[in-house]
Amino acid sequence: MNSSIPSGVWNAIDYEQLAPRHMDAGRLAYVAGGCGWDTAVAANRAAFAAWAIVPRLLRDVRGGHTRLTLGGLELPHPLLLAPVAHQRLAHPDAEIATACAAQATGTCLVASTLSSCTLEAIAAASGPARWFQLYLQPERAHTQGLLRRAEAAGYCAIVLTLDASIQLASRSALRAGFAMPADCAPANLATYPAPAAAPLAEGDSRIFQGAMRHAPTWDDLHWLLGVARLPVWVKGVLHPDDARALQAAGVAGLIVSNHGGRSLDGAPAALHALPAVRAAVGEGYPVLLDGGVRSGADAFKALALGANAVLIGRLQMYALAVAGALGVAHMLQLLTEELHACMAQAGCALLCDITPDCLAPQTPC
Ligand code: FNR
């Protein structure tokens, strides 16, 4: 099933165009949507359109490449596979297919806590460049269980996602009647029963005393940093003060992200938040970005505005749905070539040549 690349895929973004032929309307709406009115999803994309890449002339780029060292890993390109849950929504092979594509292309994969396959099965299929995305569990013993399993399975870093304690549903997914199929349930959590929901007292808020009851706090972060044996990155950073405080707390690196617009409707576009976060933590501290990256040109713009690398979210689900492992590998190859082409035209042979002055504001059409 889905084992060849269909015609009509010339650019990575073509997988987004083709996905509706391979996913039913409910699944597609769940993946493509954000939360509420999907305004943060649109903002992520619009932020990239606000910048142009300025061509430069006569520069010799024949020694060009996109290799980098990130979190101790030697990587061929600055594109990571973002943690994306429930991948069986897109393909029966789910995260195993994605992991095979990551291995084939040398891409660093970030496996989600909420994956359809276990973190051990994903590790067995992936290359050495693998990180584990962690959601803190209501019981610390369960969080510690996930940590120990990730360490034992050879993951190299923990990516703690902090921006999704509460996620409002996407109205487009609701309208499409989406419900999570049973075979997409999070395999990693099968052995950790959810605590019984405590009843709310009269006058309690469904949000503050309900949904946010187990939401992480700074105490939890300090606890995690004390028990984790792997470097801990934090995903979901948008405010420079949070960035500074996380850096001071000993976090290994940051991911500027609004969760692909799936957490707070009206959140700032990740790309717009990036320069202030970079300025807050200074040069030399790792900062990644995700949200709205659909092309090598988008990746170039994020690198120019201060990111060391970018993560690819929905495009991996679209490519997975269209052509399985082959599709994900092909999508990554297309993105890499698109980035090479932008670098060559902007006169940048190396990633360190990509600086803010490679960009100019783009006047809206
Ligand atoms: C996500 N994302 C996400 N993030 C995370 O930290 N843990 C997770 O389990 C998930 N799951 C998830 C499922 C689906 C269907 C989507 C679309 C996204 C967010 C993801 O890591 C990333 O931040 C965004 O997807 C980036 O935006 P783009 O590339 O999708 O525009």
Tab-separated table of C-alpha atoms and ligand atoms in Angstrom:
chain	number	residue	atom	x	y	z
A	1	MET	CA	0.000	0.000	0.000
A	2	ASN	CA	1.207	3.535	-0.833
A	3	SER	CA	4.646	2.296	-1.827
A	4	SER	CA	5.463	4.483	-4.801
A	5	ILE	CA	5.801	8.194	-5.304
A	6	PRO	CA	2.819	9.466	-7.288
A	7	SER	CA	3.259	11.788	-10.213
A	8	GLY	CA	2.795	15.457	-9.550
A	9	VAL	CA	5.210	15.724	-6.615
A	10	TRP	CA	7.859	18.253	-7.607
A	11	ASN	CA	8.139	20.099	-4.317
A	12	ALA	CA	7.722	19.024	-0.706
A	13	ILE	CA	4.515	21.046	-0.414
A	14	ASP	CA	2.918	18.955	-3.148
A	15	TYR	CA	2.378	16.267	-0.502
A	16	GLU	CA	0.000	18.677	1.221
A	17	GLN	CA	-1.940	19.108	-2.029
A	18	LEU	CA	-2.177	15.340	-2.579
A	19	ALA	CA	-3.045	14.317	0.993
A	20	PRO	CA	-6.827	14.788	0.590
A	21	ARG	CA	-6.825	11.913	-1.924
A	22	HIS	CA	-5.280	9.623	0.714
A	23	MET	CA	-6.962	10.642	3.980
A	24	ASP	CA	-10.659	10.815	4.783
A	25	ALA	CA	-12.120	14.219	5.540
A	26	GLY	CA	-12.197	13.756	9.324
A	27	ARG	CA	-8.567	12.621	9.649
A	28	LEU	CA	-7.404	15.332	7.288
A	29	ALA	CA	-9.259	18.017	9.242
A	30	TYR	CA	-7.753	16.764	12.510
A	31	VAL	CA	-4.207	16.892	11.105
A	32	ALA	CA	-4.526	20.110	9.104
A	33	GLY	CA	-6.520	21.996	11.715
A	34	GLY	CA	-5.246	23.847	14.711
A	35	CYS	CA	-7.549	24.942	17.480
A	36	GLY	CA	-10.572	27.191	17.515
A	37	TRP	CA	-10.767	29.119	14.254
A	38	ASP	CA	-7.264	27.986	13.144
A	39	THR	CA	-5.939	31.552	13.206
A	40	ALA	CA	-2.530	30.517	14.564
A	41	VAL	CA	-2.184	27.961	11.763
A	42	ALA	CA	-2.735	30.721	9.205
A	43	ALA	CA	-0.420	33.097	11.091
A	44	ASN	CA	2.435	30.576	10.916
A	45	ARG	CA	2.193	30.427	7.131
A	46	ALA	CA	1.657	34.181	6.657
A	47	ALA	CA	4.797	34.940	8.681
A	48	PHE	CA	6.966	33.227	6.079
A	49	ALA	CA	5.303	35.160	3.263
A	50	ALA	CA	6.305	38.423	4.980
A	51	TRP	CA	9.961	37.824	4.073
A	52	ALA	CA	11.825	37.651	0.765
A	53	ILE	CA	15.201	35.991	0.167
A	54	VAL	CA	17.658	38.371	-1.487
A	55	PRO	CA	19.747	36.821	-4.302
A	56	ARG	CA	23.493	37.535	-4.238
A	57	LEU	CA	25.811	37.474	-7.223
A	58	LEU	CA	29.180	35.987	-8.119
A	59	ARG	CA	29.730	34.085	-4.880
A	60	ASP	CA	31.507	30.744	-5.082
A	61	VAL	CA	29.349	28.119	-3.375
A	62	ARG	CA	31.029	25.032	-4.783
A	63	GLY	CA	32.112	23.936	-1.297
A	64	GLY	CA	28.534	24.207	-0.067
A	65	HIS	CA	26.793	21.800	2.296
A	66	THR	CA	24.196	21.826	5.069
A	67	ARG	CA	25.934	19.654	7.654
A	68	LEU	CA	25.703	20.701	11.283
A	69	THR	CA	26.273	19.487	14.832
A	70	LEU	CA	23.190	19.670	17.011
A	71	GLY	CA	22.932	18.369	20.555
A	72	GLY	CA	26.066	16.319	19.942
A	73	LEU	CA	24.689	14.752	16.738
A	74	GLU	CA	26.314	15.154	13.339
A	75	LEU	CA	23.417	15.778	10.954
A	76	PRO	CA	23.376	16.135	7.144
A	77	HIS	CA	20.802	18.922	7.173
A	78	PRO	CA	18.976	21.206	9.619
A	79	LEU	CA	15.560	19.556	9.177
A	80	LEU	CA	14.145	17.409	11.985
A	81	LEU	CA	10.936	15.407	12.058
A	82	ALA	CA	8.730	17.081	14.683
A	83	PRO	CA	6.884	14.974	17.236
A	84	VAL	CA	3.540	14.204	15.624
A	85	ALA	CA	1.158	11.941	17.534
A	86	HIS	CA	-1.226	9.260	16.279
A	87	GLN	CA	0.559	8.585	12.964
A	88	ARG	CA	-1.657	5.567	12.252
A	89	LEU	CA	-4.188	8.206	11.192
A	90	ALA	CA	-2.057	8.632	8.073
A	91	HIS	CA	-0.723	5.137	7.374
A	92	PRO	CA	-1.028	1.628	8.876
A	93	ASP	CA	2.757	1.475	9.391
A	94	ALA	CA	2.533	4.732	11.334
A	95	GLU	CA	5.740	5.883	13.091
A	96	ILE	CA	7.657	2.795	11.954
A	97	ALA	CA	7.459	4.070	8.369
A	98	THR	CA	8.507	7.570	9.476
A	99	ALA	CA	11.422	6.098	11.443
A	100	CYS	CA	12.606	4.153	8.370
A	101	ALA	CA	12.514	7.385	6.354
A	102	ALA	CA	14.467	9.191	9.063
A	103	GLN	CA	17.103	6.466	9.048
A	104	ALA	CA	17.371	6.436	5.237
A	105	THR	CA	17.922	10.201	5.095
A	106	GLY	CA	19.989	10.627	8.283
A	107	THR	CA	17.262	12.844	9.704
A	108	CYS	CA	16.801	13.334	13.440
A	109	LEU	CA	13.376	12.069	14.451
A	110	VAL	CA	11.498	13.266	17.533
A	111	ALA	CA	9.105	10.507	18.640
A	112	SER	CA	5.920	11.660	20.372
A	113	THR	CA	4.724	10.413	23.759
A	114	LEU	CA	1.382	9.922	21.997
A	115	SER	CA	2.668	7.808	19.104
A	116	SER	CA	0.566	4.932	17.759
A	117	CYS	CA	3.615	2.604	18.052
A	118	THR	CA	5.737	2.177	21.178
A	119	LEU	CA	8.880	4.237	21.609
A	120	GLU	CA	10.856	0.965	21.663
A	121	ALA	CA	9.472	-0.120	18.263
A	122	ILE	CA	10.205	3.328	16.807
A	123	ALA	CA	13.764	3.208	18.176
A	124	ALA	CA	14.335	-0.211	16.590
A	125	ALA	CA	13.319	1.160	13.158
A	126	SER	CA	15.105	4.523	13.325
A	127	GLY	CA	18.720	5.595	12.984
A	128	PRO	CA	20.883	6.803	15.861
A	129	ALA	CA	19.561	10.380	15.600
A	130	ARG	CA	16.437	10.069	17.725
A	131	TRP	CA	14.956	12.208	20.461
A	132	PHE	CA	11.936	11.455	22.610
A	133	GLN	CA	9.193	14.051	23.123
A	134	LEU	CA	7.811	13.910	26.635
A	135	TYR	CA	4.476	14.996	28.043
A	136	LEU	CA	4.642	15.070	31.832
A	137	GLN	CA	2.179	12.544	33.209
A	138	PRO	CA	-0.156	13.199	36.145
A	139	GLU	CA	1.871	10.646	38.176
A	140	ARG	CA	5.608	11.383	38.463
A	141	ALA	CA	6.302	7.636	38.596
A	142	HIS	CA	4.768	7.319	35.099
A	143	THR	CA	6.855	10.210	33.772
A	144	GLN	CA	9.943	8.579	35.238
A	145	GLY	CA	8.902	5.299	33.620
A	146	LEU	CA	8.803	6.988	30.201
A	147	LEU	CA	12.195	8.608	30.845
A	148	ARG	CA	13.848	5.311	31.775
A	149	ARG	CA	12.307	3.607	28.737
A	150	ALA	CA	13.562	6.373	26.411
A	151	GLU	CA	17.062	6.125	27.881
A	152	ALA	CA	17.053	2.317	27.561
A	153	ALA	CA	15.863	2.569	23.934
A	154	GLY	CA	18.818	4.787	22.987
A	155	TYR	CA	17.125	8.145	22.530
A	156	CYS	CA	19.694	10.959	22.748
A	157	ALA	CA	17.564	13.762	24.188
A	158	ILE	CA	14.237	14.521	25.791
A	159	VAL	CA	12.012	17.189	24.249
A	160	LEU	CA	9.621	18.394	26.925
A	161	THR	CA	6.523	19.948	25.374
A	162	LEU	CA	5.018	22.570	27.672
A	163	ASP	CA	2.483	24.390	25.527
A	164	ALA	CA	-0.283	21.797	25.340
A	165	SER	CA	-1.636	21.356	28.863
A	166	ILE	CA	-4.925	22.435	27.413
A	167	GLN	CA	-5.813	22.290	23.735
A	168	LEU	CA	-9.113	23.516	22.415
A	169	ALA	CA	-10.504	21.460	19.575
A	170	SER	CA	-10.280	22.704	16.023
A	171	ARG	CA	-13.702	23.793	14.804
A	172	SER	CA	-12.876	22.354	11.379
A	173	ALA	CA	-12.156	18.908	12.930
A	174	LEU	CA	-15.346	19.126	14.988
A	175	ARG	CA	-17.383	20.037	11.922
A	176	ALA	CA	-15.855	17.086	10.045
A	177	GLY	CA	-17.057	14.806	12.857
A	178	PHE	CA	-13.567	13.546	13.672
A	179	ALA	CA	-13.188	11.001	16.500
A	180	MET	CA	-9.860	9.309	17.340
A	181	PRO	CA	-9.952	5.672	16.107
A	182	ALA	CA	-9.090	3.043	18.732
A	183	ASP	CA	-6.037	1.771	16.796
A	184	CYS	CA	-4.431	5.234	16.995
A	185	ALA	CA	-4.434	5.297	20.819
A	186	PRO	CA	-1.069	6.170	22.427
A	187	ALA	CA	0.787	2.854	22.704
A	188	ASN	CA	3.373	4.231	25.155
A	189	LEU	CA	0.749	4.976	27.780
A	190	ALA	CA	-1.030	1.607	27.682
A	191	THR	CA	0.573	0.585	30.978
A	192	TYR	CA	-0.031	3.898	32.781
A	193	PRO	CA	-3.691	4.151	33.761
A	194	ALA	CA	-5.013	7.709	33.829
A	195	PRO	CA	-5.998	8.805	37.329
A	196	ALA	CA	-9.734	9.017	37.975
A	197	ALA	CA	-10.962	12.556	37.322
A	198	ALA	CA	-11.638	14.248	40.664
A	199	PRO	CA	-15.099	15.830	40.760
A	200	LEU	CA	-15.178	19.642	40.655
A	201	ALA	CA	-16.489	21.479	43.697
A	202	GLU	CA	-19.288	23.971	43.230
A	203	GLY	CA	-17.924	27.175	41.741
A	204	ASP	CA	-14.748	25.483	40.422
A	205	SER	CA	-13.668	26.217	36.880
A	206	ARG	CA	-13.573	23.366	34.345
A	207	ILE	CA	-10.312	24.908	33.190
A	208	PHE	CA	-8.340	26.119	36.254
A	209	GLN	CA	-9.358	23.379	38.681
A	210	GLY	CA	-10.251	20.859	35.940
A	211	ALA	CA	-8.132	20.613	32.779
A	212	MET	CA	-5.153	22.441	34.340
A	213	ARG	CA	-5.111	20.320	37.530
A	214	HIS	CA	-2.064	18.341	36.374
A	215	ALA	CA	-0.476	21.043	34.173
A	216	PRO	CA	3.316	21.301	34.654
A	217	THR	CA	4.836	24.126	36.708
A	218	TRP	CA	8.403	25.341	37.252
A	219	ASP	CA	8.641	22.883	40.189
A	220	ASP	CA	7.947	20.019	37.792
A	221	LEU	CA	10.601	21.256	35.374
A	222	HIS	CA	13.210	21.421	38.148
A	223	TRP	CA	12.204	17.923	39.272
A	224	LEU	CA	12.525	16.619	35.699
A	225	LEU	CA	15.942	18.215	35.220
A	226	GLY	CA	17.005	16.465	38.422
A	227	VAL	CA	15.886	12.972	37.391
A	228	ALA	CA	16.571	12.993	33.606
A	229	ARG	CA	19.843	11.399	32.499
A	230	LEU	CA	19.533	12.854	28.990
A	231	PRO	CA	19.685	16.509	27.928
A	232	VAL	CA	16.240	18.121	28.176
A	233	TRP	CA	15.012	20.540	25.489
A	234	VAL	CA	11.805	22.534	25.877
A	235	LYS	CA	9.270	22.890	23.063
A	236	GLY	CA	6.625	25.576	22.916
A	237	VAL	CA	8.642	28.703	23.747
A	238	LEU	CA	7.306	32.029	22.424
A	239	HIS	CA	8.212	34.618	25.096
A	240	PRO	CA	11.810	35.866	25.522
A	241	ASP	CA	11.493	35.891	29.334
A	242	ASP	CA	10.530	32.207	29.326
A	243	ALA	CA	13.481	31.544	27.013
A	244	ARG	CA	15.909	33.266	29.394
A	245	ALA	CA	14.507	31.467	32.442
A	246	LEU	CA	14.630	28.058	30.735
A	247	GLN	CA	18.225	28.660	29.652
A	248	ALA	CA	19.128	29.654	33.219
A	249	ALA	CA	17.384	26.527	34.577
A	250	GLY	CA	19.755	24.298	32.597
A	251	VAL	CA	17.585	23.313	29.650
A	252	ALA	CA	19.753	22.086	26.735
A	253	GLY	CA	17.957	24.037	24.009
A	254	LEU	CA	14.640	25.560	23.003
A	255	ILE	CA	12.062	24.970	20.312
A	256	VAL	CA	10.180	28.097	19.332
A	257	SER	CA	6.725	26.783	18.498
A	258	ASN	CA	3.029	27.424	18.884
A	259	HIS	CA	2.392	23.692	18.476
A	260	GLY	CA	1.496	24.197	14.829
A	261	GLY	CA	-1.338	26.474	15.934
A	262	ARG	CA	-2.989	23.653	17.886
A	263	SER	CA	-2.850	25.076	21.417
A	264	LEU	CA	-3.837	28.748	21.600
A	265	ASP	CA	-5.954	30.262	18.865
A	266	GLY	CA	-4.430	33.710	18.362
A	267	ALA	CA	-0.912	32.774	19.492
A	268	PRO	CA	1.908	34.607	17.705
A	269	ALA	CA	3.373	33.017	14.614
A	270	ALA	CA	6.440	31.023	15.619
A	271	LEU	CA	8.591	32.804	13.016
A	272	HIS	CA	7.616	36.233	14.392
A	273	ALA	CA	8.548	35.137	17.922
A	274	LEU	CA	11.922	33.737	16.892
A	275	PRO	CA	14.137	36.876	16.715
A	276	ALA	CA	13.240	37.990	20.256
A	277	VAL	CA	13.912	34.499	21.632
A	278	ARG	CA	17.260	34.357	19.845
A	279	ALA	CA	18.169	37.809	21.197
A	280	ALA	CA	17.192	36.728	24.723
A	281	VAL	CA	19.412	33.632	24.835
A	282	GLY	CA	22.299	34.973	22.743
A	283	GLU	CA	24.323	33.303	20.019
A	284	GLY	CA	25.662	29.824	20.652
A	285	TYR	CA	22.633	28.491	22.544
A	286	PRO	CA	20.539	26.040	20.486
A	287	VAL	CA	17.212	27.375	19.275
A	288	LEU	CA	15.001	25.447	16.845
A	289	LEU	CA	11.723	26.491	15.244
A	290	ASP	CA	8.631	24.794	13.948
A	291	GLY	CA	5.270	25.902	12.623
A	292	GLY	CA	4.369	26.451	9.000
A	293	VAL	CA	7.561	25.151	7.361
A	294	ARG	CA	6.517	23.819	3.964
A	295	SER	CA	9.575	24.498	1.789
A	296	GLY	CA	13.319	24.876	1.782
A	297	ALA	CA	12.757	28.620	1.435
A	298	ASP	CA	10.781	28.591	4.701
A	299	ALA	CA	13.610	26.727	6.408
A	300	PHE	CA	16.096	29.261	5.017
A	301	LYS	CA	14.066	32.165	6.434
A	302	ALA	CA	13.892	30.555	9.886
A	303	LEU	CA	17.652	29.966	9.863
A	304	ALA	CA	18.220	33.579	8.792
A	305	LEU	CA	16.109	34.809	11.711
A	306	GLY	CA	18.059	32.850	14.298
A	307	ALA	CA	17.102	29.164	14.267
A	308	ASN	CA	19.801	26.482	14.186
A	309	ALA	CA	17.373	24.040	12.588
A	310	VAL	CA	13.657	23.583	11.907
A	311	LEU	CA	11.189	20.789	12.568
A	312	ILE	CA	8.681	19.504	10.056
A	313	GLY	CA	5.231	18.663	11.407
A	314	ARG	CA	2.221	18.197	9.141
A	315	LEU	CA	4.249	17.640	5.957
A	316	GLN	CA	5.467	14.313	7.394
A	317	MET	CA	1.853	13.194	7.951
A	318	TYR	CA	0.884	14.215	4.424
A	319	ALA	CA	3.870	12.445	2.855
A	320	LEU	CA	3.204	9.389	5.038
A	321	ALA	CA	-0.420	9.264	3.908
A	322	VAL	CA	0.499	9.674	0.236
A	323	ALA	CA	3.436	7.267	-0.061
A	324	GLY	CA	4.408	5.772	3.326
A	325	ALA	CA	8.090	5.622	4.289
A	326	LEU	CA	9.118	6.397	0.704
A	327	GLY	CA	6.980	9.521	0.731
A	328	VAL	CA	8.500	10.829	3.982
A	329	ALA	CA	12.034	10.173	2.713
A	330	HIS	CA	11.213	11.828	-0.620
A	331	MET	CA	9.645	14.838	1.105
A	332	LEU	CA	12.810	15.293	3.219
A	333	GLN	CA	15.005	14.987	0.140
A	334	LEU	CA	12.918	17.602	-1.704
A	335	LEU	CA	13.068	19.984	1.266
A	336	THR	CA	16.831	19.553	1.501
A	337	GLU	CA	17.297	20.288	-2.201
A	338	GLU	CA	15.023	23.307	-1.953
A	339	LEU	CA	17.175	24.594	0.908
A	340	HIS	CA	20.347	23.984	-1.137
A	341	ALA	CA	18.840	25.952	-4.040
A	342	CYS	CA	17.952	28.913	-1.792
A	343	MET	CA	21.397	28.899	-0.234
A	344	ALA	CA	23.080	28.822	-3.630
A	345	GLN	CA	20.986	31.714	-4.916
A	346	ALA	CA	21.533	33.737	-1.745
A	347	GLY	CA	25.276	33.119	-2.010
A	348	CYS	CA	25.426	31.017	1.168
A	349	ALA	CA	27.705	27.992	1.006
A	350	LEU	CA	27.312	27.076	4.674
A	351	LEU	CA	24.536	27.331	7.238
A	352	CYS	CA	26.582	29.926	9.156
A	353	ASP	CA	26.411	32.184	6.059
A	354	ILE	CA	22.618	32.439	6.447
A	355	THR	CA	22.140	35.675	8.388
A	356	PRO	CA	19.313	38.223	8.814
A	357	ASP	CA	20.682	40.366	5.998
A	358	CYS	CA	19.869	37.535	3.551
A	359	LEU	CA	16.211	38.573	3.964
A	360	ALA	CA	14.194	41.660	3.084
A	361	PRO	CA	10.594	42.472	4.024
A	362	GLN	CA	8.214	41.291	1.330
A	363	THR	CA	5.474	43.626	0.275
A	364	PRO	CA	2.153	41.756	0.254
A	365	CYS	CA	0.897	41.079	-3.298
B	1	FNR	C1	1.410	17.748	16.554
B	1	FNR	N1	2.365	18.349	17.362
B	1	FNR	C2	2.811	17.709	18.490
B	1	FNR	N2	3.770	18.273	19.278
B	1	FNR	C3	4.249	17.637	20.372
B	1	FNR	O1	5.114	18.176	21.053
B	1	FNR	N3	3.774	16.392	20.691
B	1	FNR	C4	2.818	15.761	19.964
B	1	FNR	O2	2.423	14.644	20.280
B	1	FNR	C5	2.294	16.448	18.833
B	1	FNR	N4	1.309	15.875	18.076
B	1	FNR	C6	0.860	16.503	16.932
B	1	FNR	C7	-0.098	15.877	16.139
B	1	FNR	C8	-0.508	16.477	14.948
B	1	FNR	C9	-1.536	15.790	14.100
B	1	FNR	C10	0.069	17.699	14.550
B	1	FNR	C11	-0.305	18.339	13.248
B	1	FNR	C12	1.019	18.323	15.344
B	1	FNR	C13	2.964	19.642	16.977
B	1	FNR	C14	4.202	19.428	16.109
B	1	FNR	O3	5.259	18.867	16.848
B	1	FNR	C15	4.722	20.756	15.537
B	1	FNR	O4	4.896	21.674	16.584
B	1	FNR	C16	3.798	21.358	14.474
B	1	FNR	O5	3.171	20.371	13.708
B	1	FNR	C17	4.608	22.276	13.568
B	1	FNR	O6	3.796	22.915	12.633
B	1	FNR	P1	3.599	22.389	11.126
B	1	FNR	O7	4.950	21.983	10.592
B	1	FNR	O8	2.655	21.241	11.214
B	1	FNR	O9	3.000	23.572	10.448
